[in-house]
Coordinates of N, CA, C and O in Angstrom, one line a residue:
M1 N 8.2 18.3 20.3 CA 7.0 17.5 20.3 C 7.4 16.0 20.5 O 8.3 15.5 19.8
V2 N 6.8 15.3 21.4 CA 7.1 13.9 21.6 C 6.0 13.1 20.9 O 4.8 13.3 21.0
R3 N 6.5 12.1 20.2 CA 5.6 11.2 19.4 C 5.2 10.0 20.3 O 6.1 9.4 20.9
T4 N 4.0 9.8 20.4 CA 3.5 8.6 21.2 C 3.9 7.3 20.5 O 3.9 7.2 19.3
P5 N 4.2 6.3 21.3 CA 4.6 5.0 20.8 C 3.4 4.4 20.0 O 2.3 4.6 20.3
L6 N 3.8 3.7 19.0 CA 2.8 3.0 18.2 C 2.3 1.8 18.9 O 3.0 1.1 19.7
T7 N 1.0 1.5 18.7 CA 0.4 0.3 19.3 C 0.8 -0.9 18.5 O 1.3 -0.8 17.3
P8 N 0.7 -2.1 19.0 CA 1.0 -3.3 18.3 C 0.2 -3.4 17.0 O 0.7 -3.9 16.0
E9 N -1.0 -2.9 17.0 CA -1.9 -3.0 15.8 C -1.4 -2.1 14.8 O -1.4 -2.4 13.6
E10 N -0.9 -0.9 15.2 CA -0.4 0.0 14.2 C 0.9 -0.5 13.5 O 1.1 -0.4 12.3
R11 N 1.7 -1.2 14.3 CA 3.0 -1.8 13.8 C 2.6 -2.9 12.8 O 3.2 -3.0 11.8
E12 N 1.6 -3.7 13.2 CA 1.1 -4.8 12.3 C 0.6 -4.2 11.0 O 0.9 -4.7 9.9
R13 N -0.2 -3.1 11.0 CA -0.7 -2.5 9.8 C 0.5 -2.0 8.9 O 0.5 -2.2 7.7
G14 N 1.5 -1.5 9.5 CA 2.7 -1.1 8.8 C 3.4 -2.2 8.1 O 3.9 -2.1 7.0
E15 N 3.5 -3.4 8.8 CA 4.1 -4.6 8.2 C 3.2 -5.1 7.1 O 3.8 -5.5 6.1
R16 N 1.9 -5.0 7.2 CA 1.0 -5.5 6.1 C 1.2 -4.6 4.9 O 1.3 -5.0 3.7
L17 N 1.3 -3.2 5.1 CA 1.6 -2.3 4.0 C 2.9 -2.6 3.3 O 3.0 -2.7 2.1
G18 N 3.9 -2.9 4.1 CA 5.2 -3.2 3.6 C 5.2 -4.4 2.7 O 5.8 -4.5 1.6
R19 N 4.5 -5.5 3.2 CA 4.4 -6.7 2.4 C 3.7 -6.5 1.1 O 4.0 -7.0 0.1
L20 N 2.6 -5.7 1.2 CA 1.8 -5.5 0.0 C 2.6 -4.7 -1.1 O 2.6 -5.1 -2.2
L21 N 3.4 -3.7 -0.6 CA 4.2 -3.0 -1.6 C 5.3 -3.8 -2.1 O 5.6 -3.8 -3.3
R22 N 5.9 -4.7 -1.3 CA 7.0 -5.6 -1.8 C 6.4 -6.5 -2.8 O 7.0 -6.8 -3.8
D23 N 5.3 -7.1 -2.5 CA 4.7 -8.0 -3.5 C 4.3 -7.3 -4.8 O 4.5 -7.9 -5.9
A24 N 3.8 -6.1 -4.7 CA 3.4 -5.4 -5.9 C 4.6 -5.0 -6.7 O 4.6 -4.9 -7.9
R25 N 5.8 -4.8 -6.0 CA 7.0 -4.4 -6.7 C 7.5 -5.6 -7.6 O 8.1 -5.4 -8.7
G26 N 7.3 -6.8 -7.1 CA 7.7 -8.0 -7.9 C 9.2 -8.0 -8.2 O 10.0 -7.8 -7.2
E27 N 9.5 -8.2 -9.4 CA 10.9 -8.3 -9.8 C 11.6 -6.9 -10.0 O 12.8 -6.9 -10.3
R28 N 10.8 -5.9 -10.0 CA 11.4 -4.5 -10.2 C 12.3 -4.2 -9.1 O 12.0 -4.5 -7.9
S29 N 13.3 -3.4 -9.3 CA 14.2 -3.1 -8.3 C 13.7 -2.0 -7.4 O 12.9 -1.2 -7.8
M30 N 14.1 -2.0 -6.1 CA 13.7 -1.1 -5.2 C 14.2 0.3 -5.6 O 13.4 1.3 -5.5
V31 N 15.3 0.4 -6.2 CA 15.8 1.7 -6.7 C 14.9 2.3 -7.8 O 14.6 3.5 -7.8
E32 N 14.5 1.4 -8.7 CA 13.6 1.8 -9.8 C 12.3 2.4 -9.3 O 11.9 3.5 -9.7
I33 N 11.7 1.6 -8.4 CA 10.4 2.0 -7.9 C 10.5 3.3 -7.0 O 9.7 4.2 -7.1
A34 N 11.5 3.4 -6.2 CA 11.7 4.5 -5.3 C 11.9 5.8 -6.2 O 11.3 6.8 -5.9
A35 N 12.8 5.7 -7.2 CA 13.0 6.8 -8.0 C 11.8 7.3 -8.8 O 11.5 8.5 -8.8
A36 N 11.0 6.4 -9.3 CA 9.8 6.7 -10.0 C 8.8 7.4 -9.0 O 8.0 8.2 -9.5
A37 N 8.8 7.0 -7.7 CA 7.9 7.6 -6.8 C 8.5 8.9 -6.1 O 7.8 9.5 -5.3
G38 N 9.7 9.2 -6.5 CA 10.3 10.4 -5.9 C 10.8 10.2 -4.5 O 10.9 11.2 -3.7
L39 N 11.2 9.0 -4.1 CA 11.7 8.7 -2.8 C 13.1 8.1 -2.9 O 13.5 7.7 -3.9
S40 N 13.7 8.0 -1.7 CA 15.0 7.3 -1.7 C 14.8 5.8 -1.6 O 13.7 5.4 -1.1
A41 N 15.7 5.1 -2.0 CA 15.6 3.6 -1.9 C 15.5 3.2 -0.4 O 14.8 2.3 0.0
E42 N 16.3 4.0 0.4 CA 16.3 3.7 1.9 C 14.9 3.9 2.5 O 14.4 3.1 3.3
T43 N 14.2 4.9 2.0 CA 12.8 5.1 2.5 C 11.9 4.0 2.1 O 11.2 3.4 3.0
L44 N 12.0 3.5 0.9 CA 11.2 2.4 0.5 C 11.6 1.1 1.2 O 10.7 0.4 1.7
R45 N 12.9 0.9 1.5 CA 13.3 -0.2 2.2 C 12.7 -0.2 3.6 O 12.2 -1.2 4.1
K46 N 12.7 0.9 4.3 CA 12.2 1.0 5.6 C 10.7 0.7 5.6 O 10.2 0.1 6.5
I47 N 9.9 1.2 4.6 CA 8.5 1.0 4.6 C 8.3 -0.5 4.3 O 7.4 -1.1 5.0
E48 N 9.0 -1.1 3.4 CA 8.8 -2.5 3.0 C 9.1 -3.5 4.2 O 8.5 -4.5 4.3
T49 N 10.1 -3.1 5.0 CA 10.5 -3.9 6.1 C 9.7 -3.6 7.4 O 9.9 -4.3 8.4
G50 N 8.8 -2.6 7.4 CA 8.1 -2.3 8.6 C 8.8 -1.4 9.6 O 8.3 -1.1 10.6
R51 N 10.0 -1.0 9.2 CA 10.8 -0.1 10.1 C 10.2 1.4 10.1 O 10.5 2.2 10.9
A52 N 9.4 1.7 9.0 CA 8.7 3.0 8.9 C 7.2 2.6 8.8 O 6.7 2.7 7.7
P53 N 6.6 2.2 9.9 CA 5.2 1.7 9.8 C 4.1 2.8 9.5 O 3.0 2.4 9.2
T54 N 4.5 4.0 9.6 CA 3.5 5.1 9.4 C 4.0 6.1 8.4 O 4.1 7.3 8.7
P55 N 4.2 5.7 7.1 CA 4.7 6.7 6.2 C 3.6 7.7 5.9 O 2.4 7.5 6.1
A56 N 4.1 8.9 5.4 CA 3.2 10.0 5.1 C 2.2 9.5 3.9 O 2.5 8.7 3.1
F57 N 1.0 10.1 4.0 CA 0.0 9.8 3.0 C 0.5 10.0 1.5 O 0.3 9.2 0.7
F58 N 1.2 11.1 1.3 CA 1.7 11.4 -0.1 C 2.8 10.4 -0.5 O 2.9 10.1 -1.7
T59 N 3.5 9.9 0.4 CA 4.5 8.8 0.1 C 3.8 7.6 -0.3 O 4.1 7.0 -1.3
V60 N 2.8 7.2 0.4 CA 2.0 6.0 0.1 C 1.3 6.2 -1.2 O 1.3 5.3 -2.1
A61 N 0.7 7.4 -1.4 CA 0.0 7.6 -2.7 C 1.0 7.6 -3.9 O 0.6 7.0 -4.9
A62 N 2.2 8.1 -3.7 CA 3.2 8.1 -4.8 C 3.5 6.6 -5.1 O 3.6 6.2 -6.3
L63 N 3.8 5.8 -4.1 CA 4.1 4.4 -4.3 C 2.9 3.7 -5.0 O 3.1 2.9 -5.9
A64 N 1.7 3.9 -4.5 CA 0.6 3.3 -5.1 C 0.4 3.6 -6.6 O 0.2 2.7 -7.4
G65 N 0.7 4.8 -6.9 CA 0.6 5.2 -8.3 C 1.6 4.5 -9.2 O 1.3 4.0 -10.3
V66 N 2.9 4.4 -8.7 CA 3.9 3.7 -9.5 C 3.7 2.2 -9.6 O 3.9 1.6 -10.6
L67 N 3.1 1.7 -8.5 CA 2.8 0.2 -8.5 C 1.4 -0.2 -9.0 O 1.1 -1.4 -8.9
D68 N 0.7 0.8 -9.5 CA -0.7 0.5 -10.0 C -1.6 -0.1 -9.0 O -2.3 -1.0 -9.3
L69 N -1.5 0.4 -7.8 CA -2.4 -0.1 -6.7 C -3.4 1.1 -6.4 O -3.0 2.2 -6.4
S70 N -4.6 0.7 -6.2 CA -5.6 1.7 -5.8 C -5.5 2.0 -4.3 O -5.1 1.1 -3.5
M71 N -5.8 3.2 -3.9 CA -5.8 3.6 -2.5 C -6.9 2.8 -1.8 O -6.6 2.4 -0.6
D72 N -8.0 2.4 -2.4 CA -9.0 1.6 -1.8 C -8.4 0.2 -1.5 O -8.7 -0.3 -0.4
D73 N -7.7 -0.3 -2.4 CA -7.1 -1.7 -2.1 C -6.1 -1.6 -1.0 O -6.0 -2.5 -0.1
L74 N -5.3 -0.5 -0.9 CA -4.4 -0.4 0.2 C -5.1 -0.3 1.5 O -4.7 -0.9 2.5
V75 N -6.1 0.5 1.6 CA -6.9 0.6 2.8 C -7.5 -0.7 3.2 O -7.4 -1.1 4.4
A76 N -8.1 -1.4 2.3 CA -8.7 -2.7 2.6 C -7.7 -3.7 3.1 O -7.9 -4.5 4.0
H77 N -6.5 -3.7 2.4 CA -5.5 -4.7 2.8 C -4.8 -4.3 4.1 O -4.4 -5.2 4.9
C78 N -4.7 -3.1 4.4 CA -3.9 -2.7 5.6 C -4.8 -2.2 6.8 O -4.3 -1.9 7.9
A79 N -6.1 -2.3 6.7 CA -7.0 -1.8 7.8 C -6.8 -2.7 9.0 O -6.4 -3.9 8.9
L80 N -6.9 -2.1 10.1 CA -6.8 -2.9 11.4 C -7.9 -4.0 11.4 O -9.0 -3.7 11.0
L81 N -7.5 -5.2 11.8 CA -8.4 -6.3 11.8 C -9.3 -6.2 13.0 O -8.9 -5.8 14.1
A82 N -10.6 -6.6 12.9 CA -11.5 -6.6 14.0 C -11.1 -7.6 15.0 O -10.7 -8.7 14.7
A83 N -11.2 -7.3 16.3 CA -10.9 -8.3 17.3 C -11.8 -9.4 17.5 O -12.9 -9.4 17.1

Protein backbone atom coordinates (compact mmCIF):
# COMPACT_ATOMS: atom_id res chain seq x y z
CA MET A 1 0.00 0.00 0.00
CA VAL A 2 1.34 3.38 -1.01
CA ARG A 3 0.69 6.29 1.30
CA THR A 4 -0.33 9.51 -0.40
CA PRO A 5 1.84 12.52 0.37
CA LEU A 6 0.58 14.92 3.00
CA THR A 7 -0.70 18.29 1.94
CA PRO A 8 0.97 21.43 3.26
CA GLU A 9 -2.12 21.99 5.43
CA GLU A 10 -1.83 18.53 6.97
CA ARG A 11 1.85 19.13 7.73
CA GLU A 12 0.97 22.47 9.34
CA ARG A 13 -1.72 20.80 11.46
CA GLY A 14 0.89 18.28 12.64
CA GLU A 15 3.26 21.09 13.55
CA ARG A 16 0.51 22.84 15.55
CA LEU A 17 -0.23 19.58 17.39
CA GLY A 18 3.45 19.18 18.18
CA ARG A 19 3.73 22.73 19.54
CA LEU A 20 0.62 22.28 21.67
CA LEU A 21 1.92 19.03 23.17
CA ARG A 22 5.35 20.55 23.80
CA ASP A 23 3.83 23.58 25.51
CA ALA A 24 1.55 21.37 27.63
CA ARG A 25 4.53 19.22 28.65
CA GLY A 26 6.22 22.28 30.14
CA GLU A 27 9.21 21.40 32.29
CA ARG A 28 8.36 17.71 32.47
CA SER A 29 10.77 15.48 30.62
CA MET A 30 9.94 13.89 27.31
CA VAL A 31 10.85 10.49 28.76
CA GLU A 32 8.45 10.95 31.69
CA ILE A 33 5.50 11.95 29.51
CA ALA A 34 6.17 9.30 26.87
CA ALA A 35 6.42 6.54 29.48
CA ALA A 36 3.20 7.65 31.18
CA ALA A 37 1.44 7.56 27.79
CA GLY A 38 2.90 4.17 26.87
CA LEU A 39 5.05 5.56 24.04
CA SER A 40 8.72 5.75 23.29
CA ALA A 41 10.46 9.07 23.83
CA GLU A 42 11.44 8.98 20.14
CA THR A 43 7.78 8.77 19.10
CA LEU A 44 6.95 11.78 21.25
CA ARG A 45 9.98 13.64 19.89
CA LYS A 46 8.80 13.00 16.31
CA ILE A 47 5.29 14.23 17.11
CA GLU A 48 6.53 17.35 18.92
CA THR A 49 8.87 18.28 16.08
CA GLY A 50 6.30 17.63 13.34
CA ARG A 51 8.27 14.73 11.85
CA ALA A 52 5.26 12.51 12.59
CA PRO A 53 2.43 14.88 11.62
CA THR A 54 -0.33 12.26 11.60
CA PRO A 55 -0.03 10.20 14.78
CA ALA A 56 -2.63 7.55 15.49
CA PHE A 57 -5.76 8.61 17.35
CA PHE A 58 -4.95 6.41 20.35
CA THR A 59 -1.46 7.91 20.57
CA VAL A 60 -2.90 11.43 20.65
CA ALA A 61 -5.58 10.38 23.15
CA ALA A 62 -2.95 8.84 25.45
CA LEU A 63 -0.83 11.99 25.35
CA ALA A 64 -3.87 14.20 25.92
CA GLY A 65 -4.76 12.18 29.00
CA VAL A 66 -1.27 12.42 30.47
CA LEU A 67 -1.06 16.15 29.71
CA ASP A 68 -4.58 16.95 30.96
CA LEU A 69 -5.70 18.22 27.55
CA SER A 70 -9.23 17.64 26.30
CA MET A 71 -9.71 16.15 22.86
CA ASP A 72 -11.99 19.10 22.08
CA ASP A 73 -9.14 21.52 22.82
CA LEU A 74 -6.80 19.51 20.62
CA VAL A 75 -9.25 19.55 17.73
CA ALA A 76 -9.90 23.27 18.11
CA HIS A 77 -6.19 24.07 18.28
CA CYS A 78 -5.14 21.82 15.42
CA ALA A 79 -8.05 22.18 12.99
CA LEU A 80 -7.19 23.33 9.52
CA LEU A 81 -7.59 27.08 9.23
CA ALA A 82 -10.16 28.43 6.80
CA ALA A 83 -8.68 30.03 3.71
